[in-house]
Amino acid sequence: MAELALLAPEPLIAGGKRPGQVTSEILATTERRASPLWWAGFLVAFGALAAGIASVAYLFSTGVGTWGLNNTVGWAFDITNFVFWIGIGHAGTLISAILYLFRQRWRTSVNRSAEAMTIFAVICAGIFPVIHLGRPWLAYWIFPYPNTRGPLWINFRSPLAWDAFAITTYFLISLTFWYLGMIPDLATLRDHTPSRFRRRLYAFFSLGWDGSFRTWLRYETVYMLLAGLATPLVVSVHTIVSWDFATSVIPGWHTTIFPPYFVAGAIFSGMAMVLTLVIVARKVMRLEDYITPRHIDAMCKFLLLTSGIVGLAYATEFLTAFYSENRYEQFVFLNRALGPYAWGYWIMVVANVLIPQLLWFRRLRRSTAAVFAISILINVGMWFERFIIIVTSLHRDYLPANWTMYRPTLIEVGTLVGSFGLFFTCFLLFCRFLPVISMSEVKGAIQFGRSRPGTPAPEESPLPAEVHP
Amino acid sequence: MASRLTAILLALASAYSLLLLRPKIGSFRLPGNQQGYEPVQPIAYSHRLHAGELQIPCLYCHFSAERSRHAGIPAASICMNCHRFVTAPLGALRAEDALASKEKRAPRLIVSPELQKLYDALALNEKREPDPSRRPRPIAWVRVYRLPDFVYFDHRAHVNAGVACQQCHGPVETMERVRQVSDLSMGWCVNCHRQANQAGINGRQVHASTDCAACHF
Amino acid sequence: MTRRLLIGLYETEDDILAAAEAARLRGMKVVDVYSPYFVHGLDRAMGLPPSKLPWVCFALGVSGAAFKVWFEYWTTASNWPVNVGGKPWNSLPAFVPITFEVMVLFAGLSTVLAFFLVSRLWPGRGAVPLAPRTTDDRFGLVIEETAYFDAPAVRRFFEESRAVEICERMMEEAA
Amino acid sequence: MRADEPKRYWKSLAEREGGAAYSERAAAEFDETPFAAGPLGSRRSFLQAAGFSFAGALLAGCRRAPVEKAAPWLEQPEEIIAGRSYYYTSTCGACPAGCGLLVKTRDGRPIKLEGNPDHPLSRGGLCAVGQASILGLYDSLRPKQPLLRGRAVSWQEADREVLKALAEARRSGGAVRYLSGTLTSPSRLRMIRQLLSGLPDGRHVIYDTLPAAAVLDAHERTHGVRALPHYRFDRANVVASFDADFLGTWLSPVEFTAGYSRLRRPFEQSPQMSYHVQFEARLSLTGSKADRRIRIAPEELPWYLAQLCARLEVKAQRSSGARLESLPILDDVAERLWQARGRSLVVCGAEHLDAQLLANYANELLGNYGTTLDLRRPSLQRQARPGDFAELLEEIATGRIAVLFLDGVNPVYDLPDGEQLARRLRKLPLVVSLAERLDESAEAAAVVCPDQHYLECWGDAEPVRGLFGVQQPLIPPLRGRAALESLAIWAGAPKSAADIVRETWEREIFPRCKAKEESFERFWERVLHEGWVEAEIEHPGPAFNPAPAQASLHRVTRPAVAGLTLVAYPKIALLDGRHAYNPWLQELPDPITKATWDNYACLAPATARKLGLTDGDMVRLEAGPERAVELPVLVQPGQHDNVVAVALGYGGHLTRRFANLGPRWLGWRPSVNAGGYVGENIAPLLERDGGTVRWTRSGVRLVPTGKRLALAVTQDHHTLTVPPRLAAADLGRRPIIEETTLEAFQKDPRAGAQGHPPPAEDLWPRDHTFPGHRWMMFVDLTACTGCSACVIACQVENNVPVVGKDEVRRKREMHWIRIDRYYSGPLGDVDVAFQPMMCQHCEHAPCETVCPVLATVHSSEGLNQQVYNRCIGTRYCENNCPYKVRRFNWFDYARDDRLANTVLNPDVTVRSRGVMEKCTFCVQRIQEARLEARRRGEPLRDGEVQTACQQSCPAQAIVFGDANDPASKVSQLLKSGRAYRVLEEINVRPSVTYLRLVRNRREAEEEERHG
């Protein structure tokens, strides 16, 4: 990988850490009292979660009618949020698995939080297909189980059934991957924590890990196997999500470009979300030495690449519609760009394609504030991308008599806010109680880029930090 | 050593509790499954006696099974077709006669307490003549076989296709009190339809649809 | 039978690599190495063969996929064929996505479970750390006393190979 | 009729009366069926409970369902078997048109009205209002008991009060007036005569809210008889209609539609259709079907008629010297009429004497009297005499009335000075109302003796002279007392309604019918079985006197048209507001505007643009001093620029009941306006001219208020052309509706085809053959008038809930069949096309593939099945439906009114919250017909299965049947060149085929319009 060559000269971890220092510094966040900033963040997130719970409770008690949907637009915020969160959930596994397979050692600083983000994002995503049901208490019917109805199985031809399997698999594999990566660190925590209660807890979850190298060897094999499985899984999951749309007959949905387009979009939005979180985390938790501008820089380049792919997809859609000579297809795309939801379309184009182009400038890539702002904008843009795909394709489809407009209700907004609340609540709890950075991996990577392994590295790298192509 | 003992004790305890719970577990049914339901009816009408011993055809009373969705519970007037004349078993009548002559009174016309309920429902007096001072009151039987409201079962289709009543209702002619024999689950319906399509009914080719809309609309 | 284990604790990756290799080459009985992270090259230094877990992964992945394809075919085309949108009874292309997912699920979960089984890891298993700080920043080389290399010889070896700390454990073994 | 068929009619009075006695008893008993009123509430809860079964699985102790009792009859009725539907004949009482009915009853209650296919007027059709009128029977707000000054009292007490006043009037010679709408019931008229004859000053005054008095007056002058001709559209090859909405609301729409559409079915075998030209100010349903539509201001109408007459005079060489002005369109119309003389028809709906005289003259010149206009058997509808009514109002004003009876009229609501009238009524010694429900006039009456619904009492009708229909009670009375019985009591000879009706028929009708039966009994049996009977008419048609018409011809001049003219009009569903209580009708989208739950000010696009108004802007409509109503604007293409059109029938007290309609949640908004009514009453803006309320008023003003009101319309985009900037120039129009001209059709039956048939070969193996039946539906777009009868028929048949204005506004209406209406052509002079759209039952249904739980799958007979109890509500099917015909239960739509629930069809599941539903092709009817055929051991014949929409369609535009039966009607239609399928190119292979819309135009004309 070219990336490797570019990154090799600069140390991955600044400050010339020694392994013991790594342990104490990373565990510091879990062992000292929570900072007021953490509490503030937690309360905000929990408040949002409470709003979401209230919205969903109201939804369950009253009906899906409390959302702004109608006979023509059967999905809007619900599936937008679902695809959005699933997309977010993709960067975690991507960073962990794909970069692991490509031996991108810079991943060690961010993979843990990225994987946690995946888990929480998939939880957030998984909620929506359930709550959007008319009769959510029957959601389990989507799985085939022996029953007294004949037995009546499920429709394996339905992309929603595929979805159910894909998301379940993705969640389980991601969870396993995350947990597996955390076992050595949990053992470290177990041996490090002064609290008896916590020791017992960590002891339970660390499964009796003792750092035996024979286990380590198998562990590395399993980890690599999982990474190898997770990589096509990431691609398949978002491909399947895109098939929810691509296999339909609705113009604007029925497009073969969707799988690569969605996967690229997912990685794009996921990476942006990782950036947002990591930038906050390194500041709040004083992990600047572990998450260095180099990491951010590398992720920015990834953003630039995926933004390009997404932009290309936007253009391609218009091109296919143009040469299809299909009146319905052409209309849908013109309606996106010029119709009543044009504002959403242009937010999407600006935020996802135009603004990320700023990342061509190295100075901006190195400015955490700028990257933070751009990453947030990308998240907004990617949310709108899904909204536009779903709503504008539905609200004006084949028969003009069916055309309607969609307007969200407060309950829907509350549910969206609630999903962010859930995500950040989980993430903040994770930061508080688990090592946000994979200690065992960082310890293995601290020598990387240093002139002589094992000895303290100079403060500044003697080599040029980066070679421009 | 102590832990091993505890484990053995625990295993024994759980085995014992399983043994205790066995009837409960054996009778476990999914919700909605009323198989084995055998409610007490307002009149202790015996299908064993009428359909079994006396061999009255099912369709004599449940005649609408041929022409309607519902098999129907016969009207009291159908009962009266016979019970206008038959008021009790011969033995009971003789016993009453004997008792009456012993007590030196006229024998009562209505001996059976169950038939008394029928005559009461029709507001008949002791001579089984309409009693204008009383109001007829219909007999509220307890429904045994019940399907959810989203299922449309049609007796007419089955009876005319030659499906025996006992196929679903079991040996009613042997039951004192009617019991729900089949579990009335969808799988039970569908399997019968499948078998009928393959094997026919009484050697006759039939088309028993397994379309959803055969029952759900 | 009682086994006498000697543990040398090292501070750096290079030291443990050198020490483990040296111990093996000298013919000492290297029981295990305990390390806070995966040290590349240590398997070669210790002469450990590669793990067989990939075979488990492959076998279970394939059987998961096979089971799912069969199950999908059986439910949709055989057990109760239902006309869905005019699609053929056996809509094989439509079965691919779930088959793939189930393959990954089977392969992934079973590999991890196999790993836990082989490595004897389970919740609540009490860990017996042979040496302190091996989950933090120390590398522990565990060598068993044998007839050729008695305890003092091993201790000497540890001191020569820059061990920062040496300790001993006695282990009862049934077999 | 075979003895064993499901349709069963009464065979004898004794039998029927026995039945009534039985059903009275039956109603008191429990019902054996699980679908009767009682357990209905539990159906929904059961669905829910089934849903929670997973949770229930954990509670092993609670596994027994609640005990359900079943009480059979005590006395087995001979004819009735529980669970079977029986059909009885009756006559529709929703309006005086008197269409023939077959009432479907189940276990002692009517549940659906169907047109009687043998009825000579309606021929099997039934309009939306008629279909919906069954809900009136189960209206729980109808008063049970009489009211004496607002207090519920016993019948004896009410009768005492009335009899006392009548006795007083008899003694003192006080005036007794009986005010009613047009009554076509011979029995009712006889009883009124009987009541009034015993009084010194008793008079029956007839007053119509939807009058045709000018037609009557015109015929009085030209023919010497005050009669309303029986228009025979089934014989008219050329129709020129001047503001007569004969397909929608004028006189007898079902009959007219049936006749009209018979001549408008171009097929290859007979590529002919009638020609229809419409002159009108607003866009009416009838105008929307016209081959040629000319927008005229209401004031210009007599002049146009005069010009037509002048041209016809010339052609008939009977010119009276009227001046001919250059009007090429009229030249063409006159020519066509002349070519079809004797088979043409000029009708005029305006309440304008000159116009009506001229229309008569035109018909006379064309020789249409005796062929397309029947005066020997005149229509007996709309018999009002405005003069009498004016006199009565005068009498009321001066208080010279002792007793006033109000029967089926609501003048307090209808009249511009209704409030004043109400005050005056309260001052009268005694006002007795026979209203079915408490409307404005009943509220002003001292005594209310509620009449019964026509399905629960005896009655009869004579809509056209010599054609008698009978009404029979089909349920023990739920509310009120039959007006016939009230009248008999007040006349001093109490008698049951059954006896009264029988007596009338025996004495008055039987002798006139020259029946083949010897005895009345046998005759009566036949009448009850058939529902109607025709009597002989002896007198010849009257002679024509041209003088008054010619005078009009010379009197009428062309008026100057300026300013805004208010035009009040009856809507298809609401008419004059008598059915405003009916939520089905309130929620029925107007076929033209597609609006529900409101009336509004329709403005022509040019006018709206000039005033800067768009849909939903609130305006104050001001007429005269201090008369104003605030209404939302609705821009109506095709309307005359100088006209504001507002619907009648809204804003009445009967609509107050809808205040809490619809699912209650945070975002809920009421279906009524701030005043508590649905819509606004427009009557205060109109002018009363003696006994006539003028429906047009010139010189009204529109003042924008700056407020807005979201109209509950079901269609937002009105054309098949997408907004121009959103489409490439040549791809803007969507080939959803295909249309052609008659001329093109005659050259090529496939003319106008635009679709791309899908490739014959299939990607998949042919796994799905349909060896048994293959159900298909055809919809003839040429025949369909958009009247929406099918919508209500479907709603009744399939238990479709009412959702309320707020839900409709949110585009969540539940109708399984909707009528898409598309405009084309220039905005001022639009062409209208209607397209009934329901589930297309696609062979390659996109909805089925995407449902994860197999809740919607295909049947072996080509039906797209929706299994409610399996549905979990992903709505994926709805999204993936290219026709968007699926309907989702967003909430648990209210079914709180137990009495109203009685109307539910026990053969169709009531859907709970969170499940999808849609048109099933009336699978319950297929199932019923199939099982009955099997029971008889016969194959299912073509036509035995009729869907509800097909059954009610007055134009017979819908055909349903088995495409695997080579002799079936659908198999024949499949071969038609007009057949096309919507969105054929996406290869979903729908089972619904449309027959191309053909307009009787020349190709050049069409090109000129759309070129």
Coordinates of C-alpha atoms in Angstrom, one line a residue, chain C:
Chain C
M1 CA 4.5 -34.9 40.4
T2 CA 5.8 -31.4 41.1
R3 CA 7.1 -29.2 38.4
R4 CA 9.5 -26.4 39.1
L5 CA 9.0 -23.4 36.9
L6 CA 11.4 -20.6 36.6
I7 CA 10.2 -17.3 35.3
G8 CA 12.4 -14.6 33.9
L9 CA 10.9 -11.2 33.4
Y10 CA 12.2 -9.0 30.6
E11 CA 11.6 -5.4 29.9
T12 CA 11.8 -5.2 26.1
E13 CA 10.6 -7.0 23.1
D14 CA 14.1 -7.5 21.8
D15 CA 15.3 -9.1 25.0
I16 CA 12.5 -11.6 25.2
L17 CA 12.9 -12.5 21.5
A18 CA 16.6 -13.1 22.0
A19 CA 16.1 -14.9 25.3
A20 CA 13.4 -17.2 24.0
E21 CA 15.3 -18.1 21.0
A22 CA 18.5 -18.7 23.0
A23 CA 16.7 -20.8 25.5
R24 CA 15.2 -23.0 22.8
L25 CA 18.4 -23.3 21.0
R26 CA 20.1 -24.4 24.2
G27 CA 17.5 -27.1 24.6
M28 CA 15.8 -25.6 27.6
K29 CA 12.2 -26.6 28.2
V30 CA 10.4 -23.4 27.3
V31 CA 7.0 -23.7 28.8
D32 CA 5.5 -20.5 27.6
V33 CA 6.1 -16.8 27.2
Y34 CA 3.8 -14.3 28.8
S35 CA 3.6 -10.9 27.1
P36 CA 1.4 -7.8 27.2
Y37 CA 1.0 -7.8 23.5
F38 CA 1.7 -10.0 20.5
V39 CA 5.4 -10.0 19.8
H40 CA 6.1 -10.6 16.2
G41 CA 8.7 -13.3 15.6
L42 CA 8.3 -14.9 19.0
D43 CA 6.5 -17.9 17.5
R44 CA 9.5 -18.6 15.4
A45 CA 11.8 -17.9 18.3
M46 CA 9.8 -20.4 20.4
G47 CA 9.4 -22.8 17.5
L48 CA 5.6 -22.9 17.7
P49 CA 3.7 -24.3 14.7
P50 CA 1.0 -22.2 13.0
S51 CA -2.5 -22.5 14.4
K52 CA -5.1 -24.9 12.9
L53 CA -8.0 -22.5 13.5
P54 CA -8.3 -21.4 9.9
W55 CA -9.5 -25.0 9.1
V56 CA -12.2 -24.7 11.6
C57 CA -13.2 -21.4 10.1
F58 CA -13.3 -22.8 6.6
A59 CA -15.2 -25.9 7.5
L60 CA -17.9 -24.2 9.5
G61 CA -18.2 -21.4 7.0
V62 CA -18.8 -23.9 4.2
S63 CA -21.2 -26.0 6.2
G64 CA -23.1 -22.9 7.3
A65 CA -23.5 -21.7 3.8
A66 CA -24.5 -25.2 2.6
F67 CA -27.1 -25.5 5.4
K68 CA -28.6 -22.1 4.5
V69 CA -28.9 -22.8 0.8
W70 CA -30.5 -26.0 1.6
F71 CA -32.8 -24.4 4.1
E72 CA -33.8 -21.6 1.8
Y73 CA -34.5 -24.1 -1.0
W74 CA -36.4 -26.4 1.2
T75 CA -38.6 -23.7 2.8
T76 CA -39.3 -21.7 -0.4
A77 CA -39.5 -24.4 -3.1
S78 CA -40.3 -27.6 -1.3
N79 CA -41.8 -27.4 2.1
W80 CA -44.5 -24.8 1.2
P81 CA -44.0 -23.2 -2.2
V82 CA -45.8 -19.9 -2.4
N83 CA -46.1 -17.8 -5.5
V84 CA -44.3 -14.6 -4.6
G85 CA -44.4 -11.9 -7.3
G86 CA -44.2 -14.6 -10.1
K87 CA -40.7 -15.5 -9.1
P88 CA -39.7 -19.1 -9.6
W89 CA -40.0 -21.5 -6.8
N90 CA -36.3 -21.9 -6.6
S91 CA -35.1 -18.3 -6.7
L92 CA -31.5 -19.2 -6.2
P93 CA -30.1 -15.7 -6.9
A94 CA -32.2 -14.2 -4.2
F95 CA -30.9 -16.8 -1.7
V96 CA -27.3 -15.6 -2.2
P97 CA -27.2 -12.7 0.2
I98 CA -28.6 -14.6 3.2
T99 CA -26.4 -17.5 2.4
F100 CA -23.4 -15.3 2.5
E101 CA -24.3 -13.7 5.7
V102 CA -25.0 -17.0 7.4
M103 CA -21.7 -18.3 6.1
V104 CA -19.8 -15.4 7.7
L105 CA -21.8 -15.7 10.9
F106 CA -21.1 -19.4 11.2
A107 CA -17.5 -19.1 10.3
G108 CA -16.8 -16.1 12.6
L109 CA -18.6 -17.2 15.7
S110 CA -17.5 -20.8 15.5
T111 CA -13.9 -19.8 15.0
V112 CA -14.0 -17.6 18.1
L113 CA -15.7 -20.3 20.1
A114 CA -13.1 -22.8 18.9
F115 CA -10.4 -20.4 19.9
F116 CA -11.9 -20.0 23.4
L117 CA -12.2 -23.8 23.7
V118 CA -8.7 -24.5 22.6
S119 CA -7.2 -21.7 24.7
R120 CA -9.4 -22.6 27.6
L121 CA -10.9 -19.2 28.0
W122 CA -14.3 -18.8 29.5
P123 CA -16.0 -16.3 31.7
G124 CA -15.1 -16.5 35.3
R125 CA -12.1 -18.6 34.6
G126 CA -9.6 -17.5 37.3
A127 CA -6.4 -16.4 35.7
V128 CA -3.3 -17.5 37.4
P129 CA -0.7 -14.8 36.4
L130 CA 2.6 -16.6 36.6
A131 CA 4.4 -13.4 36.8
P132 CA 3.4 -9.9 37.7
R133 CA 3.0 -7.2 35.2
T134 CA 2.9 -9.4 32.2
T135 CA -0.4 -7.8 31.1
D136 CA 1.2 -4.4 31.6
D137 CA 4.8 -4.0 30.5
R138 CA 6.8 -7.1 31.3
F139 CA 7.6 -10.2 29.2
G140 CA 7.8 -13.4 31.2
L141 CA 9.8 -16.4 29.9
V142 CA 8.8 -19.6 31.7
I143 CA 11.3 -22.4 31.7
E144 CA 10.8 -25.7 33.5
E145 CA 13.6 -27.2 35.4
T146 CA 14.8 -30.3 33.7
A147 CA 17.6 -32.8 34.4
Y148 CA 20.0 -31.0 32.1
F149 CA 19.1 -27.5 33.1
D150 CA 18.5 -27.2 36.8
A151 CA 17.3 -24.1 38.5
P152 CA 20.6 -22.4 39.0
A153 CA 21.5 -22.9 35.4
V154 CA 18.2 -21.4 34.3
R155 CA 18.7 -18.5 36.7
R156 CA 22.1 -18.0 35.2
F157 CA 20.7 -18.0 31.8
F158 CA 18.1 -15.4 32.8
E159 CA 20.7 -13.1 34.3
E160 CA 22.8 -13.4 31.1
S161 CA 19.8 -12.6 28.9
R162 CA 19.1 -9.3 30.7
A163 CA 16.1 -10.5 32.7
V164 CA 15.2 -7.8 35.2
E165 CA 13.5 -10.1 37.6
I166 CA 13.5 -13.8 38.3
C167 CA 10.9 -15.8 40.2
E168 CA 9.9 -19.4 40.8
R169 CA 6.7 -21.4 40.9
M170 CA 6.0 -24.9 41.9
M171 CA 3.3 -26.6 40.1
E172 CA 1.4 -29.8 41.0
E173 CA 0.4 -31.9 38.1
A174 CA -1.8 -34.9 38.1
A175 CA -0.4 -36.7 35.1

